[in-house]
Tab-separated table of N, CA and C in Angstrom:
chain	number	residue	atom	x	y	z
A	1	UNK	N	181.993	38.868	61.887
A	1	UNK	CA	180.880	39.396	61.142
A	1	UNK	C	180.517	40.773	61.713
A	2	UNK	N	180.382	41.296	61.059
A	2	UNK	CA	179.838	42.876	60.995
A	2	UNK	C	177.997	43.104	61.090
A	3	UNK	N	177.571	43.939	61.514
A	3	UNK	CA	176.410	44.061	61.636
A	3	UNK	C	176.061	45.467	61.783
A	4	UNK	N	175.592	46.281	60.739
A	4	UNK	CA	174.829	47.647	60.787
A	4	UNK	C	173.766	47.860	61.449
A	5	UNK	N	173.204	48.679	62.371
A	5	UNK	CA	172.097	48.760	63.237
A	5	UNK	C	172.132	50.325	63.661
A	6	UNK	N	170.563	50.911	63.389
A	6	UNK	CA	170.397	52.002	63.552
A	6	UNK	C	170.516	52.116	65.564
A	7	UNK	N	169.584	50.822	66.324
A	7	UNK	CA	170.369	51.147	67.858
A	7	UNK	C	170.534	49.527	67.635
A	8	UNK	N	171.051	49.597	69.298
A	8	UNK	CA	171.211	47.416	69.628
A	8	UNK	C	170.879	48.182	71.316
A	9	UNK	N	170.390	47.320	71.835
A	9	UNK	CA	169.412	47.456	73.009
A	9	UNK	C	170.733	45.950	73.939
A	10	UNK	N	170.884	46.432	75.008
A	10	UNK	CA	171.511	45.704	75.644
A	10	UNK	C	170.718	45.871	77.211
A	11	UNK	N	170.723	44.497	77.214
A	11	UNK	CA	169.993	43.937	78.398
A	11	UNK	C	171.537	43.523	79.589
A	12	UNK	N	171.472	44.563	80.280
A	12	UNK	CA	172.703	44.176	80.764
A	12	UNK	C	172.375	44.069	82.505
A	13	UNK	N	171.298	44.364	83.174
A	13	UNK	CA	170.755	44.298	83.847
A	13	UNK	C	170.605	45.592	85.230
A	14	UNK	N	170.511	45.957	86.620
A	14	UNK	CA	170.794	47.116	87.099
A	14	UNK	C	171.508	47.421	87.682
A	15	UNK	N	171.700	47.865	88.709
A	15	UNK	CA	172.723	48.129	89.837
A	15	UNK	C	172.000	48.169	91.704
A	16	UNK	N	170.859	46.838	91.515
A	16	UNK	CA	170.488	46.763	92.911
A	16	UNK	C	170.604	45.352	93.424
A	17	UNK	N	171.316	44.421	92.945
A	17	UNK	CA	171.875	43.450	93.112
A	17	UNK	C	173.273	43.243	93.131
A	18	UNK	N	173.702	44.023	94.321
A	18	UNK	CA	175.415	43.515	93.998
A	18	UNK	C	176.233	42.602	93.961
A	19	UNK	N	175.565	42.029	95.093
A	19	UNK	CA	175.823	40.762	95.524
A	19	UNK	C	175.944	39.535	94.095
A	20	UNK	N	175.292	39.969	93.319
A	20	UNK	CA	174.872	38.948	92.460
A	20	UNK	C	175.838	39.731	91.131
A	21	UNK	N	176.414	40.923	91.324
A	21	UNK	CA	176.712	41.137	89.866
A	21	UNK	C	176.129	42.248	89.462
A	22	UNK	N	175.261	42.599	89.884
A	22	UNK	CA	174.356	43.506	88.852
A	22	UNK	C	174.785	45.074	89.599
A	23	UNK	N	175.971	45.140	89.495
A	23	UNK	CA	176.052	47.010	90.245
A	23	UNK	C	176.088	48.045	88.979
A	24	UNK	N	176.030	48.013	88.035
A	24	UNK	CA	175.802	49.077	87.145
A	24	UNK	C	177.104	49.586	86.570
A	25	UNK	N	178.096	48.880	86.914
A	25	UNK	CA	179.652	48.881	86.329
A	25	UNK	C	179.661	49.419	84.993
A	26	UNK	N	178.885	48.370	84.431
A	26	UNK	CA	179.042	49.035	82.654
A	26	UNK	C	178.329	50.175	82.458
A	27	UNK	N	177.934	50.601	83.197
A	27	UNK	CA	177.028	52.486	82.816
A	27	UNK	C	178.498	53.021	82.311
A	28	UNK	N	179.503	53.394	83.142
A	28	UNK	CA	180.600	54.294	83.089
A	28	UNK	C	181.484	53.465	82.159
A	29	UNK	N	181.659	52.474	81.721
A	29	UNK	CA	182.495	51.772	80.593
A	29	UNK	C	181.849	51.991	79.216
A	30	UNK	N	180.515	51.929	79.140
A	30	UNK	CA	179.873	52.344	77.842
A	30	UNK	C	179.774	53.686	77.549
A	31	UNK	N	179.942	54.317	78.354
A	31	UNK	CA	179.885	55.941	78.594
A	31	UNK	C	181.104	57.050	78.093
A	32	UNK	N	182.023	56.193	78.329
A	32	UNK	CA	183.393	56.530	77.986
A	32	UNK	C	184.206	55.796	76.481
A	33	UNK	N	183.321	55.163	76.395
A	33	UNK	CA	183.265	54.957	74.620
A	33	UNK	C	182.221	55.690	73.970
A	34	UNK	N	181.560	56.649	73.950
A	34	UNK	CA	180.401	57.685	73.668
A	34	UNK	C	179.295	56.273	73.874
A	35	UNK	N	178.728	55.443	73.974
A	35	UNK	CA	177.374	54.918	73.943
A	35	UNK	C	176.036	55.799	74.954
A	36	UNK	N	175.746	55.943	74.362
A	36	UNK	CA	174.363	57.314	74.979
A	36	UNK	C	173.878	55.355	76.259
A	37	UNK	N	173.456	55.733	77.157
A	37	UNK	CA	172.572	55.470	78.174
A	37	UNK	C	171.798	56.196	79.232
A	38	UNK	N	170.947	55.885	78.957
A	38	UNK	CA	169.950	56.086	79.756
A	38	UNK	C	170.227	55.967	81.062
A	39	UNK	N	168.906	57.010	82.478
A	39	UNK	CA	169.873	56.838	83.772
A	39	UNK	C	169.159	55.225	84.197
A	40	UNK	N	168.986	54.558	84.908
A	40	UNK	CA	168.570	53.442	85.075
A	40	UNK	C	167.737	53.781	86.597
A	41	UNK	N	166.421	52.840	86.233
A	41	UNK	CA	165.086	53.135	86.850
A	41	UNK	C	165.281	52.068	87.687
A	42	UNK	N	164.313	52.258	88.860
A	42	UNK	CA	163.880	51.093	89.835
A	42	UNK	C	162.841	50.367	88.986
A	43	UNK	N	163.206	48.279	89.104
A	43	UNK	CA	161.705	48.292	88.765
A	43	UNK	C	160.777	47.751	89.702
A	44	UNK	N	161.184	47.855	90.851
A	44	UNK	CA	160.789	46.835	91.516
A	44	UNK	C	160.123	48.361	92.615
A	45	UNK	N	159.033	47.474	93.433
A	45	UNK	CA	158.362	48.366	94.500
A	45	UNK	C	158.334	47.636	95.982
A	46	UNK	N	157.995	48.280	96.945
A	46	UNK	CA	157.721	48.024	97.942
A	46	UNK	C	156.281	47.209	98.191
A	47	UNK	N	155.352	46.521	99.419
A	47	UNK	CA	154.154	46.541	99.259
A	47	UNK	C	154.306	45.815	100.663
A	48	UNK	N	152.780	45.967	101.704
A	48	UNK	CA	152.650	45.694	102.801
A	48	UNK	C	152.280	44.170	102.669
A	49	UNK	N	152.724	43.703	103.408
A	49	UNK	CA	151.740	42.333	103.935
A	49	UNK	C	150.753	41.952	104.825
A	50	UNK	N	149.848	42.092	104.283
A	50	UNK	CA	148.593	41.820	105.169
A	50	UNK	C	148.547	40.650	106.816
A	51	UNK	N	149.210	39.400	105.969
A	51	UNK	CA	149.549	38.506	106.873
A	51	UNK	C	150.592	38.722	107.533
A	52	UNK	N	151.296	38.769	108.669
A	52	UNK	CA	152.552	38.660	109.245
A	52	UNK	C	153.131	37.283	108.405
A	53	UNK	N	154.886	37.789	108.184
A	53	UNK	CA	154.840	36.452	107.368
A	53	UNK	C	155.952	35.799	109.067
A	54	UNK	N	156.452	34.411	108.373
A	54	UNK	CA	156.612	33.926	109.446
A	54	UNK	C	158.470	34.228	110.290
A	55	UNK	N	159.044	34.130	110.789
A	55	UNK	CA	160.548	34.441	111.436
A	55	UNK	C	161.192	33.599	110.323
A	56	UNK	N	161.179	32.961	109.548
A	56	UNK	CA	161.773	32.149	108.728
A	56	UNK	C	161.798	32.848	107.373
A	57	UNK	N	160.396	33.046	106.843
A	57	UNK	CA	160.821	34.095	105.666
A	57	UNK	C	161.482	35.716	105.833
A	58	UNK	N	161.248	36.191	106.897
A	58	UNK	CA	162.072	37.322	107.465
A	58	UNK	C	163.098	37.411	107.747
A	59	UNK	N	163.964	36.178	108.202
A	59	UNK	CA	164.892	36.564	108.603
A	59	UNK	C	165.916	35.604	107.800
A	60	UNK	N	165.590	34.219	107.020
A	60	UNK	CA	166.443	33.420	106.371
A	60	UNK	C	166.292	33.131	105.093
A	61	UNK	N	165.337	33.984	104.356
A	61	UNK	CA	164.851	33.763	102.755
A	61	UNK	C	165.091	35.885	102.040
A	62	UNK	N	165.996	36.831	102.983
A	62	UNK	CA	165.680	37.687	101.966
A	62	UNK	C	166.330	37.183	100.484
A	63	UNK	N	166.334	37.859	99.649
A	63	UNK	CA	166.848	37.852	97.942
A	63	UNK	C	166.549	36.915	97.492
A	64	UNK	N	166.084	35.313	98.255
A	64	UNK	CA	165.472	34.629	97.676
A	64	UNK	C	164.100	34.688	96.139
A	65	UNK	N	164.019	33.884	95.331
A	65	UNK	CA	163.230	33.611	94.782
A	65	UNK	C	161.797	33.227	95.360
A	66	UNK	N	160.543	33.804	95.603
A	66	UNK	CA	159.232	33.299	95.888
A	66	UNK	C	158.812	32.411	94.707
A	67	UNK	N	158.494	31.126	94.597
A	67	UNK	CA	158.186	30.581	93.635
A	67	UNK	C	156.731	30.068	93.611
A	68	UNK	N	155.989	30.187	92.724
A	68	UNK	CA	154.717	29.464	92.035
A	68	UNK	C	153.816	30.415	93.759
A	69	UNK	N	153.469	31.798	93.924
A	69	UNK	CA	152.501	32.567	94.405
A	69	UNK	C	151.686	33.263	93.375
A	70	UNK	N	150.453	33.650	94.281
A	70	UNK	CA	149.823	34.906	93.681
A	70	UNK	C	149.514	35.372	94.762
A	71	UNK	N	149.309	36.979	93.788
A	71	UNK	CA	149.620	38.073	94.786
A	71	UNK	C	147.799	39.064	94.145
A	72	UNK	N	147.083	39.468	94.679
A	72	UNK	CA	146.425	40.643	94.386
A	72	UNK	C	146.609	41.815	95.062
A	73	UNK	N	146.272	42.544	94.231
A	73	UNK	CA	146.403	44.193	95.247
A	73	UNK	C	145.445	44.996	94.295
A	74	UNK	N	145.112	46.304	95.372
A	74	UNK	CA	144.147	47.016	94.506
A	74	UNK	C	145.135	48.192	94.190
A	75	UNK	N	144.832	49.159	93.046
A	75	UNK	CA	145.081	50.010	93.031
A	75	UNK	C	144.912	51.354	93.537
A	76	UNK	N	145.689	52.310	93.464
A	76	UNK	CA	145.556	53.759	94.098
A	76	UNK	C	144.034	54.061	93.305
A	77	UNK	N	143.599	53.704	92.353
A	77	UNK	CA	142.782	53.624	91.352
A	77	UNK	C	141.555	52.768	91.722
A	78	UNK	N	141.463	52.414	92.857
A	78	UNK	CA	140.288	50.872	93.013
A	78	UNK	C	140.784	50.111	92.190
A	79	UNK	N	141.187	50.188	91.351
A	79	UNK	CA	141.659	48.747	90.129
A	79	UNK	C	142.109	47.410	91.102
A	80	UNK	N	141.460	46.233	90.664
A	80	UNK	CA	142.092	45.175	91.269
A	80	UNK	C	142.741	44.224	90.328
A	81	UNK	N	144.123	43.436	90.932
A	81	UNK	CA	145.215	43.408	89.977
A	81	UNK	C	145.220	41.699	90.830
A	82	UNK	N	145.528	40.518	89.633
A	82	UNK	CA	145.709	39.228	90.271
A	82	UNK	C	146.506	38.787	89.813
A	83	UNK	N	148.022	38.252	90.169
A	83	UNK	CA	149.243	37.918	89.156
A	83	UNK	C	149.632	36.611	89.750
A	84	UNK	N	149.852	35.809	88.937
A	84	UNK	CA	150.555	34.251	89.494
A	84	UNK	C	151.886	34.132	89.119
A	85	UNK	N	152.708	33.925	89.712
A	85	UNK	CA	153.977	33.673	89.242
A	85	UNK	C	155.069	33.768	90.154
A	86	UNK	N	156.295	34.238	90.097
A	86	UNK	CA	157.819	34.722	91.319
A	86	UNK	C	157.897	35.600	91.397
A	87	UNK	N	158.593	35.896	92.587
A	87	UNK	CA	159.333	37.443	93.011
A	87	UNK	C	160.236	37.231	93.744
A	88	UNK	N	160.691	38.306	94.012
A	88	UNK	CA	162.101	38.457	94.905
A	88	UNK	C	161.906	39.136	95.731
């Protein structure tokens, strides 16, 4: 089947997980068939921890999944921000 489309958006993921797959391989394979892409952004940030965390999450859980936390932080802005959910 055929399919006409002014764009198609591909979720193909970044290039800061290598380990896992995600090095950005297909930038230069789509590139060389003309597909226009974009350069690819960080989305992820840094942020301090207030608490020392413990020798166990430091040294035997990086790339891990954090599951079922919340996190607040204020902004550069005073804004205060409260999110429940995972991270990496």
């Amino acid at each position: 089947m055929r399919v006409k489309a002014d764009a198609v958006v591909l979720a193909l993921g970044g290039a800061s997980w290598q380990r896992l797959g995600s090095d950005g391989a297909w930038v230069t394979h789509l590139q060389e068939r003309g597909v226009q892409v974009h350069a690819l952004q960080s989305a992820n940030c840094g942020f301090d921890v207030q608490t020392p965390w413990s020798e166990l999450l430091r040294e035997k859980l990086p790339g891990k999944p954090l599951k079922t936390i919340a996190l607040s932080f204020t902004a550069s802005s005073g804004e205060r921000f409260s999110r429940q959910g995972e991270c990496m």
